[in-house]
Every structure is written in structure tokens, then in C-alpha cells.
XYZ file of C-alpha atoms in Angstrom:
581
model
C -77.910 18.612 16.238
C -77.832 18.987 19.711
C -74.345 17.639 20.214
C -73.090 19.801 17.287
C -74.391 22.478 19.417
C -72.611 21.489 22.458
C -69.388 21.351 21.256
C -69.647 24.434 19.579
C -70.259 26.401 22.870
C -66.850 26.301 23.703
C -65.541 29.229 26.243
C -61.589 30.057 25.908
C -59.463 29.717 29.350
C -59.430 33.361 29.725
C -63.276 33.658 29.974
C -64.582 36.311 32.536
C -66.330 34.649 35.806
C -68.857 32.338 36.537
C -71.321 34.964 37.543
C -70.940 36.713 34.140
C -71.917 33.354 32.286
C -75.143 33.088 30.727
C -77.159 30.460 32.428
C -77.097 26.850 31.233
C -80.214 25.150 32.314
C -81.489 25.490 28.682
C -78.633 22.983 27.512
C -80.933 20.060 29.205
C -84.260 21.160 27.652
C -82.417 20.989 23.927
C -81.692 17.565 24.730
C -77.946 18.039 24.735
C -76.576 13.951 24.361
C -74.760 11.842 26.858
C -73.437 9.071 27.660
C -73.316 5.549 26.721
C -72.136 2.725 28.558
C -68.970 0.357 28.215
C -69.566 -3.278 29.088
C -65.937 -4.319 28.127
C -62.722 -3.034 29.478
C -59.124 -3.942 29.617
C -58.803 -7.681 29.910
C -62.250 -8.102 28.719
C -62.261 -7.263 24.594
C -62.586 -10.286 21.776
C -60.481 -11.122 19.044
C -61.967 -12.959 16.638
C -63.798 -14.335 13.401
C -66.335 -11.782 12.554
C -68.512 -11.385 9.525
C -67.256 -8.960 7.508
C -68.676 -5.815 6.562
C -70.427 -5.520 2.810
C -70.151 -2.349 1.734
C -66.848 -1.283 0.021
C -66.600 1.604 2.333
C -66.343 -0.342 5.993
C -64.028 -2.003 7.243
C -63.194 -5.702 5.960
C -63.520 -9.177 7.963
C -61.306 -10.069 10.642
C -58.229 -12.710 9.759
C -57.925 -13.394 13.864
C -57.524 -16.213 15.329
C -59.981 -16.207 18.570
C -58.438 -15.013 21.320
C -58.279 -12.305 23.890
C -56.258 -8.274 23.984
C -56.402 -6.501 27.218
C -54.905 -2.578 27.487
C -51.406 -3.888 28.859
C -50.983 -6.644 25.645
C -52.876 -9.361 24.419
C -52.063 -9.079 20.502
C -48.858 -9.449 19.548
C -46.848 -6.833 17.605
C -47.268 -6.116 13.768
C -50.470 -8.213 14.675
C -53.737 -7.406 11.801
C -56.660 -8.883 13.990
C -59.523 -6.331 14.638
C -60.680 -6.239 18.485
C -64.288 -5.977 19.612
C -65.843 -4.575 22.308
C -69.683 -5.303 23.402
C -71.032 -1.527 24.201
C -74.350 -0.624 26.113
C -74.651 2.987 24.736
C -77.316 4.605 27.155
C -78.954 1.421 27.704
C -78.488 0.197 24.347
C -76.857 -2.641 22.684
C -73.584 -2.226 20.205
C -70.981 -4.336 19.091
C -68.152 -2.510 18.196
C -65.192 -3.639 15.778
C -62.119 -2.211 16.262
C -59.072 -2.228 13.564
C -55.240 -1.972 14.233
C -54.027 1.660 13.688
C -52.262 2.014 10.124
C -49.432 4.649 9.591
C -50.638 5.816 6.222
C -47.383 8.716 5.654
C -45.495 10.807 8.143
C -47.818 12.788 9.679
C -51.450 10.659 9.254
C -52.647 7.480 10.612
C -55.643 5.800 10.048
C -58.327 3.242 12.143
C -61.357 2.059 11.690
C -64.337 1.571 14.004
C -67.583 -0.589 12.911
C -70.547 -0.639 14.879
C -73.736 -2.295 14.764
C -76.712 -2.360 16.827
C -78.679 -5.032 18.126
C -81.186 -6.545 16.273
C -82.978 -6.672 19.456
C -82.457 -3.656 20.845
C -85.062 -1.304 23.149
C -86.118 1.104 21.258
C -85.268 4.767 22.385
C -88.629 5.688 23.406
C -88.444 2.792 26.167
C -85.188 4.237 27.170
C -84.772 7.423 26.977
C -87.625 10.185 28.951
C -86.395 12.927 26.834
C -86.815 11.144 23.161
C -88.493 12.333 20.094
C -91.415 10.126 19.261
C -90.307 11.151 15.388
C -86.644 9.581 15.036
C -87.478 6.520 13.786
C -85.794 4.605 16.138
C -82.766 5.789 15.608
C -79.855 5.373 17.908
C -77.485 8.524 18.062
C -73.930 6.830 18.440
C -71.857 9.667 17.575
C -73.801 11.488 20.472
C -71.834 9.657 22.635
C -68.634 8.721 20.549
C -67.967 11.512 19.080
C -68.743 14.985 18.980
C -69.923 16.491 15.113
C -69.822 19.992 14.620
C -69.726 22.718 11.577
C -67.757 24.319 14.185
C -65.391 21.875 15.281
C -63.231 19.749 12.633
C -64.226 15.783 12.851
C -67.509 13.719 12.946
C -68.398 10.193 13.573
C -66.595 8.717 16.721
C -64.173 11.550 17.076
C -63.443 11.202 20.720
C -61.843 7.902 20.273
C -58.322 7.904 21.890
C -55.168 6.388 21.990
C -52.927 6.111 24.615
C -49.562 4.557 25.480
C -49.988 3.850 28.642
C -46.106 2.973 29.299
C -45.024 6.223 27.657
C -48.124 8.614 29.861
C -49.522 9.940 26.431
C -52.377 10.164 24.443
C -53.637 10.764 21.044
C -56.577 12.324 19.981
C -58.470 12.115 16.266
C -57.577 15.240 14.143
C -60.499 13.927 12.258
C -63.291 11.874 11.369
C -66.027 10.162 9.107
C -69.383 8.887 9.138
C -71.557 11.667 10.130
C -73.685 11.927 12.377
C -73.857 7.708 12.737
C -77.701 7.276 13.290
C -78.614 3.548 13.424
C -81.419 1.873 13.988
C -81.909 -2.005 15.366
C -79.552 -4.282 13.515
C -77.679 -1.432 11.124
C -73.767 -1.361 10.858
C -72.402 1.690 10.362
C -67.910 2.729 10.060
C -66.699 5.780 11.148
C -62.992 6.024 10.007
C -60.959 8.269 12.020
C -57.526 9.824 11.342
C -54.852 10.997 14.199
C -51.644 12.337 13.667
C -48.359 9.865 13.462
C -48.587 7.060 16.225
C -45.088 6.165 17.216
C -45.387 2.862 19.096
C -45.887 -0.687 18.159
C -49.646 -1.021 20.102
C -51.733 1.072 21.629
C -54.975 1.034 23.701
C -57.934 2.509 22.263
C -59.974 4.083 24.679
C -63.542 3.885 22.999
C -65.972 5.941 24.777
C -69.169 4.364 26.416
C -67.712 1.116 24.683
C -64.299 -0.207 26.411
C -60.738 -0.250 26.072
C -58.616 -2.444 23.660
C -55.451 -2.883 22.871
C -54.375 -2.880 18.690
C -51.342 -3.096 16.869
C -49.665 -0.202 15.039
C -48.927 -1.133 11.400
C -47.190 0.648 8.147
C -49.083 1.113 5.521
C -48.211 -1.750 3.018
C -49.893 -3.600 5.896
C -53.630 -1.919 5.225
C -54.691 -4.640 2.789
C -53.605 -8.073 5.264
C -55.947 -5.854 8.164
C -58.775 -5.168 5.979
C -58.799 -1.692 5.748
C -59.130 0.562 2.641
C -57.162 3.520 3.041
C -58.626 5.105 0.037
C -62.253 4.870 1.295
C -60.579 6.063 4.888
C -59.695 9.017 3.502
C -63.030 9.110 1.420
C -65.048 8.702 4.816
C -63.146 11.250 6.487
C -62.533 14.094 4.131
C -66.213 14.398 3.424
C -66.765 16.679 6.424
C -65.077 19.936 8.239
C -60.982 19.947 7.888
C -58.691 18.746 10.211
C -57.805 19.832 13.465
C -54.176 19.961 12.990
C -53.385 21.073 16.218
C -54.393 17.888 18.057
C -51.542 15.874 15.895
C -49.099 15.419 18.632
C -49.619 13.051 21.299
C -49.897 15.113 25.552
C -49.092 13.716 28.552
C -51.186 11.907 30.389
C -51.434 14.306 33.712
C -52.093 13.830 37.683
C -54.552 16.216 39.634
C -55.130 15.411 43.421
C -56.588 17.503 45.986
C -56.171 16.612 49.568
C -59.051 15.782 51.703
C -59.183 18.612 53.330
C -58.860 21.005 50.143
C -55.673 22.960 52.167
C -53.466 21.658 48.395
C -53.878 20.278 45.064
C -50.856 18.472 43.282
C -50.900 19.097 39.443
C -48.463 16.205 37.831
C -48.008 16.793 33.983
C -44.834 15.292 31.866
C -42.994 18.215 32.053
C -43.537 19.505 35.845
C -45.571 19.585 38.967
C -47.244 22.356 40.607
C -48.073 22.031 44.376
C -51.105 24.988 44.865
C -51.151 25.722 49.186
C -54.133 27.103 50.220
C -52.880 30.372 52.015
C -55.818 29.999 54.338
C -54.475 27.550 55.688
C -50.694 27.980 55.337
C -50.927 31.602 56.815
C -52.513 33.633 59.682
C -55.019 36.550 58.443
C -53.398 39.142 56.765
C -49.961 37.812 57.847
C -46.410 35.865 56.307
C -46.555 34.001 59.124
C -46.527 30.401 58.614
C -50.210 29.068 60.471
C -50.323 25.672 61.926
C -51.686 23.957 59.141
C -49.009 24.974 56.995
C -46.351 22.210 58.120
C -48.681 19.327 56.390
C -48.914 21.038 53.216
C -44.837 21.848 53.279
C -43.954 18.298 54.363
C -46.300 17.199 50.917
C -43.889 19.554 48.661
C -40.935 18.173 50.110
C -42.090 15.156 49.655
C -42.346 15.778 45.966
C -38.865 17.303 45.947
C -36.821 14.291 47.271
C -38.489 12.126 44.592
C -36.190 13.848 42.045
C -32.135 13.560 43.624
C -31.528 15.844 40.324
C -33.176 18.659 40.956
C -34.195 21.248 38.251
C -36.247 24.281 38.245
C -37.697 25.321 41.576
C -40.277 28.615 41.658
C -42.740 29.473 44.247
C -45.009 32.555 43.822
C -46.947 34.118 45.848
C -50.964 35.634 45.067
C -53.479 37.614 47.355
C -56.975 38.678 46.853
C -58.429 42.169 46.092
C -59.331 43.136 49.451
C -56.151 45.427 50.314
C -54.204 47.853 47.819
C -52.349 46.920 45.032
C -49.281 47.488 47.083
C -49.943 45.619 49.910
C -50.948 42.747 48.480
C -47.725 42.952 46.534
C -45.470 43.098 49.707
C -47.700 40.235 51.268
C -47.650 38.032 48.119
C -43.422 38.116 48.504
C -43.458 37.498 52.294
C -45.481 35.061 51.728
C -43.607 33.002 49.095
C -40.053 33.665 51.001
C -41.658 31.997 53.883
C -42.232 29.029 51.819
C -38.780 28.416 50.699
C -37.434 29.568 54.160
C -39.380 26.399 55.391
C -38.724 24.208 52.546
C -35.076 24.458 53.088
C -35.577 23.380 56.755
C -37.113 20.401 55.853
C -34.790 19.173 52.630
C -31.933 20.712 50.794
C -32.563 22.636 47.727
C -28.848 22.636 46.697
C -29.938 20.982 43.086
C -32.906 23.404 42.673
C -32.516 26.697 41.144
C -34.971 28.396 42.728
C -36.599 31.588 42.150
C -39.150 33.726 44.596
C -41.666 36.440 43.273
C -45.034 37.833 44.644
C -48.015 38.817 42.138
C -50.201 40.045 44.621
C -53.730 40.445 43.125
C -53.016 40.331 39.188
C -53.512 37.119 39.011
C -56.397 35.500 40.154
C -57.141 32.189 39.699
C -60.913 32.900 39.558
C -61.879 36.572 38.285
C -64.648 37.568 40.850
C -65.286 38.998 44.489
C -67.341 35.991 46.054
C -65.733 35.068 49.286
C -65.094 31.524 47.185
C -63.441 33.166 44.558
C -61.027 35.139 46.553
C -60.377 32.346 48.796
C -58.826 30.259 45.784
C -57.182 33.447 44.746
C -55.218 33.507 48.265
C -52.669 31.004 47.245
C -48.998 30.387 46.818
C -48.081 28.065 43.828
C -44.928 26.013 43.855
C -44.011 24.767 40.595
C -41.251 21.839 40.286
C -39.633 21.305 36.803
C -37.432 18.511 37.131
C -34.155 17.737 35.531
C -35.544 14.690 32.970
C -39.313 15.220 33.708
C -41.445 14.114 36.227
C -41.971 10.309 34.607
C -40.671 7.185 36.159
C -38.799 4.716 34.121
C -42.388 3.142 33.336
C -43.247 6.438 31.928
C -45.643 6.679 34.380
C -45.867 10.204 36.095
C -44.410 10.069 39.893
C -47.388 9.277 42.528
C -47.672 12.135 44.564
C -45.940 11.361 47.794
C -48.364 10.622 50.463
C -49.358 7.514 48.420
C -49.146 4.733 50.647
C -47.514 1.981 49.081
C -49.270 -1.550 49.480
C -52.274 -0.212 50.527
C -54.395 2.242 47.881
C -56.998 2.608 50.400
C -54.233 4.900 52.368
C -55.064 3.458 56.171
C -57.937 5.267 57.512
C -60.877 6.984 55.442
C -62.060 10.133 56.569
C -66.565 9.754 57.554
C -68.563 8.926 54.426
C -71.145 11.700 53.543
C -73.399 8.833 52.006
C -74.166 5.679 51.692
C -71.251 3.022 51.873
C -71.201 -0.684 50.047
C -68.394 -3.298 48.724
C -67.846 -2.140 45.127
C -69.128 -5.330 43.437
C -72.501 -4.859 45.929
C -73.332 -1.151 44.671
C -75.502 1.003 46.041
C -78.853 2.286 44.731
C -79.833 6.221 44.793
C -82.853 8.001 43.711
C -81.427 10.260 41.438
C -84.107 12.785 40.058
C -84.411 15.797 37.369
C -87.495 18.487 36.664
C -89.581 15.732 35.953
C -88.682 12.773 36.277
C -87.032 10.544 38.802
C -85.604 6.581 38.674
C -83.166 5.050 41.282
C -79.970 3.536 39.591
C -77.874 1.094 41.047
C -73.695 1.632 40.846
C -71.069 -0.686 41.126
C -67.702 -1.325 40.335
C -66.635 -4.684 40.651
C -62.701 -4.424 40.181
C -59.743 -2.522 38.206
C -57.160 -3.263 36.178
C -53.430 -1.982 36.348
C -51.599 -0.846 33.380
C -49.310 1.186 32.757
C -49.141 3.003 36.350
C -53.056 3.996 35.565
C -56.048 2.071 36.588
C -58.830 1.429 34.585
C -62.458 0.925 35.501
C -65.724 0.345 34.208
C -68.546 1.950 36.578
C -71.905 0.507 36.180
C -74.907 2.144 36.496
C -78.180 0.272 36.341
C -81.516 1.975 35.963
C -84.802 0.517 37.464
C -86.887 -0.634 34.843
C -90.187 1.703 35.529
C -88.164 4.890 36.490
C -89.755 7.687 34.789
C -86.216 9.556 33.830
C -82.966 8.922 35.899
C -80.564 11.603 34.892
C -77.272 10.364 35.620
C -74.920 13.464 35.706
C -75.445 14.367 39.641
C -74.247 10.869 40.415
C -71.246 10.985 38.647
C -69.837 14.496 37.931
C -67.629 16.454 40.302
C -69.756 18.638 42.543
C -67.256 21.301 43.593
C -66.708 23.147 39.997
C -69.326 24.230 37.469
C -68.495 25.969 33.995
C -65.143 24.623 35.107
C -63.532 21.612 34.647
C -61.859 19.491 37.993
C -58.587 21.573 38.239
C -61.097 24.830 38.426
C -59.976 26.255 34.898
C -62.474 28.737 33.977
C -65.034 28.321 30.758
C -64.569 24.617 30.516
C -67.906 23.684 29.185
C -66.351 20.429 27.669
C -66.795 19.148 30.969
C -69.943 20.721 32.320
C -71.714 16.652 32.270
C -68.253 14.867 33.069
C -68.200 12.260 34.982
C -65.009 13.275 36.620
C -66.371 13.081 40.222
C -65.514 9.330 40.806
C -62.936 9.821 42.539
C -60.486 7.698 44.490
C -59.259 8.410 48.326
C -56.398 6.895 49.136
C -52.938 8.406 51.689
C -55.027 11.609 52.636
C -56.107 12.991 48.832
C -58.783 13.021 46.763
C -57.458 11.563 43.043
C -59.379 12.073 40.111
C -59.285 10.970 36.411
C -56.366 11.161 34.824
C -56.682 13.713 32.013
C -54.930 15.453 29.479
C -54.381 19.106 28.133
C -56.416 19.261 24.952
C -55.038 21.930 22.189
C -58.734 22.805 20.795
C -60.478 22.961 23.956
C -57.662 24.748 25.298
C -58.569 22.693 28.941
C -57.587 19.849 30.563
C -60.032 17.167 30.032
C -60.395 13.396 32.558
C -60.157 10.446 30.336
C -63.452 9.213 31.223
C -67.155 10.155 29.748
C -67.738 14.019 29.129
C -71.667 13.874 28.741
C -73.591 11.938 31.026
C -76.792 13.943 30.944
C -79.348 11.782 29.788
C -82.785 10.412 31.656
C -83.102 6.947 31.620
C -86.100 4.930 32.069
C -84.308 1.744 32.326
C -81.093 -0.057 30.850
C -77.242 -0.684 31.848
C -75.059 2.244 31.281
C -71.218 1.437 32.071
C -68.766 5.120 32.478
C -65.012 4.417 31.480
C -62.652 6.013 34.111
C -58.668 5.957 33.739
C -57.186 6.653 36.968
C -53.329 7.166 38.248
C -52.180 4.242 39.883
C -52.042 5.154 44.108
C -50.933 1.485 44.457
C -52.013 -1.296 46.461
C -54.115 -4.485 45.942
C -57.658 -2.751 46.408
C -58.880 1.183 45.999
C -62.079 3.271 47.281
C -64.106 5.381 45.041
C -65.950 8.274 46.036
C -68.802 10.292 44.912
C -68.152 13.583 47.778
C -71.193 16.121 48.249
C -70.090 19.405 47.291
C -71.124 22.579 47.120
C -73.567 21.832 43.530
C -74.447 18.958 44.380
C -77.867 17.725 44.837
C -79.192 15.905 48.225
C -78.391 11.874 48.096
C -75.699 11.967 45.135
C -72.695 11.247 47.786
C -71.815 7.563 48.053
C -68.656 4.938 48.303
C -67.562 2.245 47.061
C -65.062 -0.088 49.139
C -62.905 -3.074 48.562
C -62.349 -3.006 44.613
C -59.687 -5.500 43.696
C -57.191 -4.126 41.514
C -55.977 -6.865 39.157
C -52.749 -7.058 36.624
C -52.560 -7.296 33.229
């Protein structure tokens, strides 16, 4: 029930600060679940004859042909075949089956996901340090597929998505069936899952620890020819908590960069972007004055503006700390902004923009305490862009942020490494230890694949066989936040074992997994693993990342030391192909 637990402990946007948060080491001792690994991605799943399940209740055989689906195409529309996916769930072997999505009414669709464990497979007492000797073997997939809670609507592989990667959106389950999936070594077991109404003609499924695959979308006179039972669907997934309704509607897929040297970050939704300037670097001390740095950060926003000949909505606000009275920080908070658009017009028109100006001094902060950390984000002047038509290409893909370098992801020169440095498909190996226990695991990434103006990778992490408990999470979540997810929002727990610290560098900025605003979590959350806490003993575990697309024929990834992260967890990755679909 650990997993139950952790998505339970869910903290609300507006929580208080990080010192005010009850500690979380605890959440390790419990055994809170992780990850599992993905061994297929785009370009990689099977189509196929399968054996078909026996029970009424899963999913039927597969009518395809043999062949091959990647995330950009690979089955054709109105298509019934089922996809599958070979998954190494924390070191452990799963073939997963998945079905095309069926548009059961209006409002409800419906897919299917089968998945059965390796006769073969290590046990979880060779795998895993911080098993129970009691569990009869028993593999925990929704631990790592999905998130079951009394508290939260859904069960079985509820964190299954599905994305249009041409459109920039994603759907996530509203619900799901098949418990708590607990399998043990050769046992099949269907979780069905049900989203709200799914628009296109495919989609990639984004199965987590698994791979990603690309189905077809079909009515619902079409369940029978696919093999799937809509009435035992909606058997399977009305046995447990109702549906989250509010998760119905597909989000845009978003954009969050921060440059290398942290003076911005670049916020690209479907609707707007938002350019944050670090005021410690755009101003002098106390002062409107525009500072040296300050003509960078400015030439990035204008950047940003040309990219939309239109125009639209324009506002840039200033924000102080606490340090001063409320009424000076108010005055300072307004210089400060009109200084911004005084330079912005110097450097491109704004004729198209209607553009507004105000000051909020201190009563806003974007972190509510009085550490010198805190109050430096506070010190800030946010400049918001809402474009006439949205910020999406004609791919639907959202705009790169300008100081992408075109042809080249890698973006010229890299700033120093702060660890150790290999070719991608080379890795590099890291002692990576907990408490207790210790192991080194070996990373690579061998190439990604374009789609849809996104990127998508499969990082593998290999543990040495005779480790005594690698935990994973240092190597692989973002060092710079904690109780916050990677754009800083406050009381995101969801992503307190992320692994959204892979990161790519490329034309001066830091880019990080794409990710979405989620309507229960009430956070934005990457589109890559959320729970990569486990120690491992030995095994394969691959991490699914979806990245924007900084173009070029190869990208770097980077793990950055930061100010929670542990000594040796900083390393790069060079030369990664990217390949086409």
C-alpha cells in the first residue's frame, strides 16, 4: 500500500514553504515504489500474432499481421492490431500488450493493457534490497504503472498516457481497473483503463517503465474486430474509486528551459509563454537600473517576440522581496518592469502587442519564505507573451525557444562538465549509494527519436550484479528543487523521485522534460518516470524521457550537481544521434 500512500500525500500549489514541510525521509523506509524500466521505445514496439488471453475479462488475441508501429506511424488508420512492448520493470521482465483506443460514447474511451511476466524472471528478493521476504514473489506492476489509491480515483496502470504528438497534447486515464496488479513469474494480468473522448485517428501511448507505441483510434462498433470487451472494460474499471472527471480533456504538452546560467527560465504552454528574468541579474542592488547582464536576458524575450509577426497580449510585472517596506518595494517592482519594456522596445517593435506594465512588489512571492534562496527567486520580473493564435507551429509543436541553434542541438560550445563525460551509447558508471546500501549503475543512451517536434528517449541504467542496493533517484532526478517539481511550484510531491533531471543543453539553456499541467495534482508534471526510488541489487532498468525538439542531428544530456544533490551524481552524455520516424 505504499504507493496508495504516496499518491495520497498530495500538497495543493498554495502550500506554505519548504521549511514548514514535515520531513520526508520516512517515505524511503515505507518502501514507497519506483520505477521500472522501458526496453522498447518509438520505432522499437511489435505488432503481431500473440496468444490470446483466456479469461473472458482480458483482452482478446491479436488479428495483426507482423509488423512494426513507432510513435510517429507505423499502423495504419482504423487499424485493430494490438502493439507490444518488452518492459524491464525494476529489473524485471514484462511483456506488455497494448490495444487500439476504442471511443465507447461521447465523453469515454476505452484501452486495454495485458501484461505478463516472465516465466523466468529474478525473483524480487534478488532484485530488490528493500523487499519483503513474505510477498510471495510477487511483482508490484501497478507500483510503477499506475498509481492506486482510496484517495485518488483509478487503479491498475493509471498513469498510462496518450499523446498527439502533432497536435502538443496529452491525455491522461480518468480511470482504471485491475487493482493493485500483483504478478508473480509467468502470470498475465489486464488492467483496462478509461480516458475521456480521444479526438484523433492514432495516438502514442506512453506506457511507463515499458515504451512508447503508437495505436489506432476506433468507434465503438469496432471493439469486437480488436478484441476488446467493452462490457468487461467497464466491469474492470468500475470496480474501484470513481472517476476523475476532471482529467477528461486532453493539456498541452508544455516547454520549461532555464538558461545555463539560471539569470531566465522560458515557460512555453499552448496558450502563452512566460519569460521569468532573474532581477539579480537584470538590475543593480536596490535599483531600476538595467545591470549588465540584463541585455542577454532582453535579447532572449525579443527573441521570443519576433517569432509571432501577430502579436497579442504583452504584460510584464514586476516582484521584490520582503526586505524593504511594502511601499518601496511597490515603487521598485514598477520601475523595474517599465525598464523592461523601455528596453524591449529598443530592441523590436511592440506595435502588435498590447502591452500592459504593473509592479506587485512583495505580495507575491514565488517561494513563501525568508532564506536568501527564497527571496532571490522572489526578486523577479515576469514577462508573459499570449500570442494572437497560440504559441504552436503549424506542426502543433510549441515554438523552440529562440536561442535554439538550428542544425546543431548540441548549441556550439558546452559550458565545463561537473562530472564525468562519455559518448551516450558508451555510458558511464557511478557509485550511487543510500543508508545502507551502495551498487554502481551504468547509464547510457544510445540515440533518440524525433516526432512530433519532441524527442523521445529511453535511458538505461544497468546495475552491477553484487551491488548491495543502488538507489537510482540521485542519478536521475533534478537536484535544484525538492518538495517542488522542475518549474519550482511549491508542494509538488508527485515529483519528489522524478526523474526530470536528464536534461538536455543545447544554444545556452538547460531543457528539461516536456510536461504537462495535470488538473488533480494541480502541478505540472515531465512526461518521463515519477518514482525512481528503488535499491537495486542488480538488473536493467530503462527511464522514458519526452523531450522538446532543440533540433539538430545529435543532443547532450546532462545530469548537473545542484544544490541537493549528492557527491558523484553529475555526469554527461555526448553524441546521441537523433533519428526520424
Amino acid at each position: 500500500m505504499a504507493s496508495a500512500f504516496f499518491r495520497s500525500f498530495r500538497v495543493s500549489s498554495t502550500a506554505p514553504s519548504r521549511r514548514s514541510f514535515v520531513g520526508l525521509s520516512f517515505l524511503v523506509g515505507v518502501g514507497v515504489p519506483v520505477l521500472a524500466g522501458c526496453d522498447v521505445l518509438s520505432g522499437m514496439s511489435k505488432g503481431g500474432d500473440v496468444s490470446a488471453p483466456s479469461d473472458s475479462a482480458s483482452a482478446g488475441s491479436s488479428s495483426a499481421a507482423s509488423g512494426s508501429a513507432s510513435a510517429s506511424g507505423g499502423v495504419g488508420v482504423g487499424s485493430t492490431d494490438w502493439q507490444e512492448l518488452d518492459a524491464h520493470i525494476m529489473g524485471h521482465n514484462v511483456a506488455v500488450r497494448v490495444s487500439p483506443v476504442i471511443r465507447k460514447d461521447e465523453t469515454t474511451s476505452i484501452m486495454a493493457l495485458e501484461l505478463t511476466r516472465a516465466e523466468d524472471d529474478a525473483s524480487i528478493d534478488d532484485v530488490k534490497a528493500n523487499s519483503y521476504s513474505d510477498n510471495g514473489n510477487k511483482l508490484g506492476i501497478s507500483h510503477y504503472l499506475g498509481a492506486p489509491s482510496i484517495f485518488r480515483p483509478g487503479a491498475g496502470a493509471d498513469l498510462v498516457k496518450l499523446l498527439d504528438l502533432e497536435g502538443g497534447r496529452v491525455w491522461s486515464a480518468t480511470d482504471g481497473g485491475g487493482g493493485f496488479l500483483d504478478t508473480t513469474p509467468g502470470e498475465k494480468v489486464t488492467s483496462y483503463l478509461s480516458f475521456g473522448k480521444v479526438d484523433t485517428d492514432q495516438v502514442t501511448v506512453l506506457v511507463p517503465m515499458a515504451g512508447l507505441t503508437t495505436v489506432s483510434v476506433l468507434e465503438a462498433d469496432a471493439a469486437k474486430k480488436a478484441d476488446i470487451d467493452l462490457s468487461a472494460a467497464s466491469s474492470g474499471v468500475d470496480k474501484f474509486p470513481g472517476a476523475a472527471t476532471e482529467l477528461a480533456e486532453p493539456v498541452a504538452i508544455e516547454r520549461y528551459t532555464r538558461a545555463l546560467d539560471d539569470s531566465t527560465s522560458t515557460q512555453v504552454g499552448g496558450d502563452d509563454v512566460t519569460v521569468t528574468l532573474a532581477s539579480d541579474v537584470t538590475f543593480a542592488s536596490d535599483s531600476a537600473d538595467l545591470a549588465s547582464g540584463a541585455e542577454a536576458q532582453l535579447q532572449t524575450v525579443s527573441g521570443q517576440l519576433v517569432q509571432y509577426p501577430d502579436g497579442g497580449t504583452l504584460t510584464i510585472v514586476g516582484h521584490t522581496d520582503d526586505i524593504q517596506d511594502d511601499a518601496y518595494n511597490q515603487t521598485l517592482s514598477e520601475k523595474r518592469a517599465d525598464a523592461v519594456k523601455t528596453r524591449l522596445e529598443q530592441l523590436t517593435s511592440l506595435d502588435k502587442w498590447q502591452t500592459s506594465v504593473t509592479g506587485k512588489g512583495e505580495s507575491e512571492p514565488k517561494v513563501e519564505d525568508t532564506t536568501d534562496e527564497a527571496r532571490a527567486a522572489n526578486r523577479r520580473v515576469e514577462i508573459t507573451l499570449t500570442p494572437t493564435g497560440g504559441t504552436t507551429d503549424k506542426g502543433g509543436s510549441p515554438t523552440a525557444a529562440p536561442t535554439a541553434t538550428p542544425g546543431n542541438g548540441s548549441g556550439g560550445s558546452l559550458p565545463a562538465p561537473q562530472g564525468p563525460v562519455a559518448k551516450g551509447s558508451e555510458g558511464i558508471t557511478l557509485t550511487s549509494k543510500g543508508s545502507d546500501t551502495s551498487g554502481e549503475v551504468t547509464i547510457t543512451l544510445d540515440h533518440v527519436t524525433r516526432s512530433g517536434g519532441y524527442l523521445l528517449g529511453a535511458v538505461t541504467c544497468t546495475v552491477k550484479p553484487g551491488s548491495t542496493g543502488a538507489p537510482l533517484h540521485p542519478l536521475l532526478e533534478d537536484p535544484q528543487t525538492i518538495l517542488s517539481n522542475q518549474r519550482g511550484e511549491d508542494g509538488a510531491l508527485s515529483t519528489f523521485y522524478a526523474s526530470d533531471g536528464l536534461t538536455l543543453i543545447a544554444g545556452g539553456e538547460r531543457i528539461f522534460p516536456a510536461d504537462y499541467l495535470d488538473a488533480y495534482a494541480e502541478q505540472h508534471l515531465p512526461l518521463t518516470e515519477l518514482n525512481v526510488s528503488d535499491r537495486l541489487k542488480t538488473g536493467t532498468t530503462t527511464v522514458c524521457v519526452i523531450w522538446p525538439d532543440p533540433g539538430g542531428d545529435t543532443i547532450t544530456l546532462d545530469h548537473p550537481d545542484g544544490k541537493y544533490a549528492l557527491k558523484g551524481t553529475a555526469y554527461r552524455l555526448t553524441d546521441i544521434p537523433v533519428t526520424n520516424n
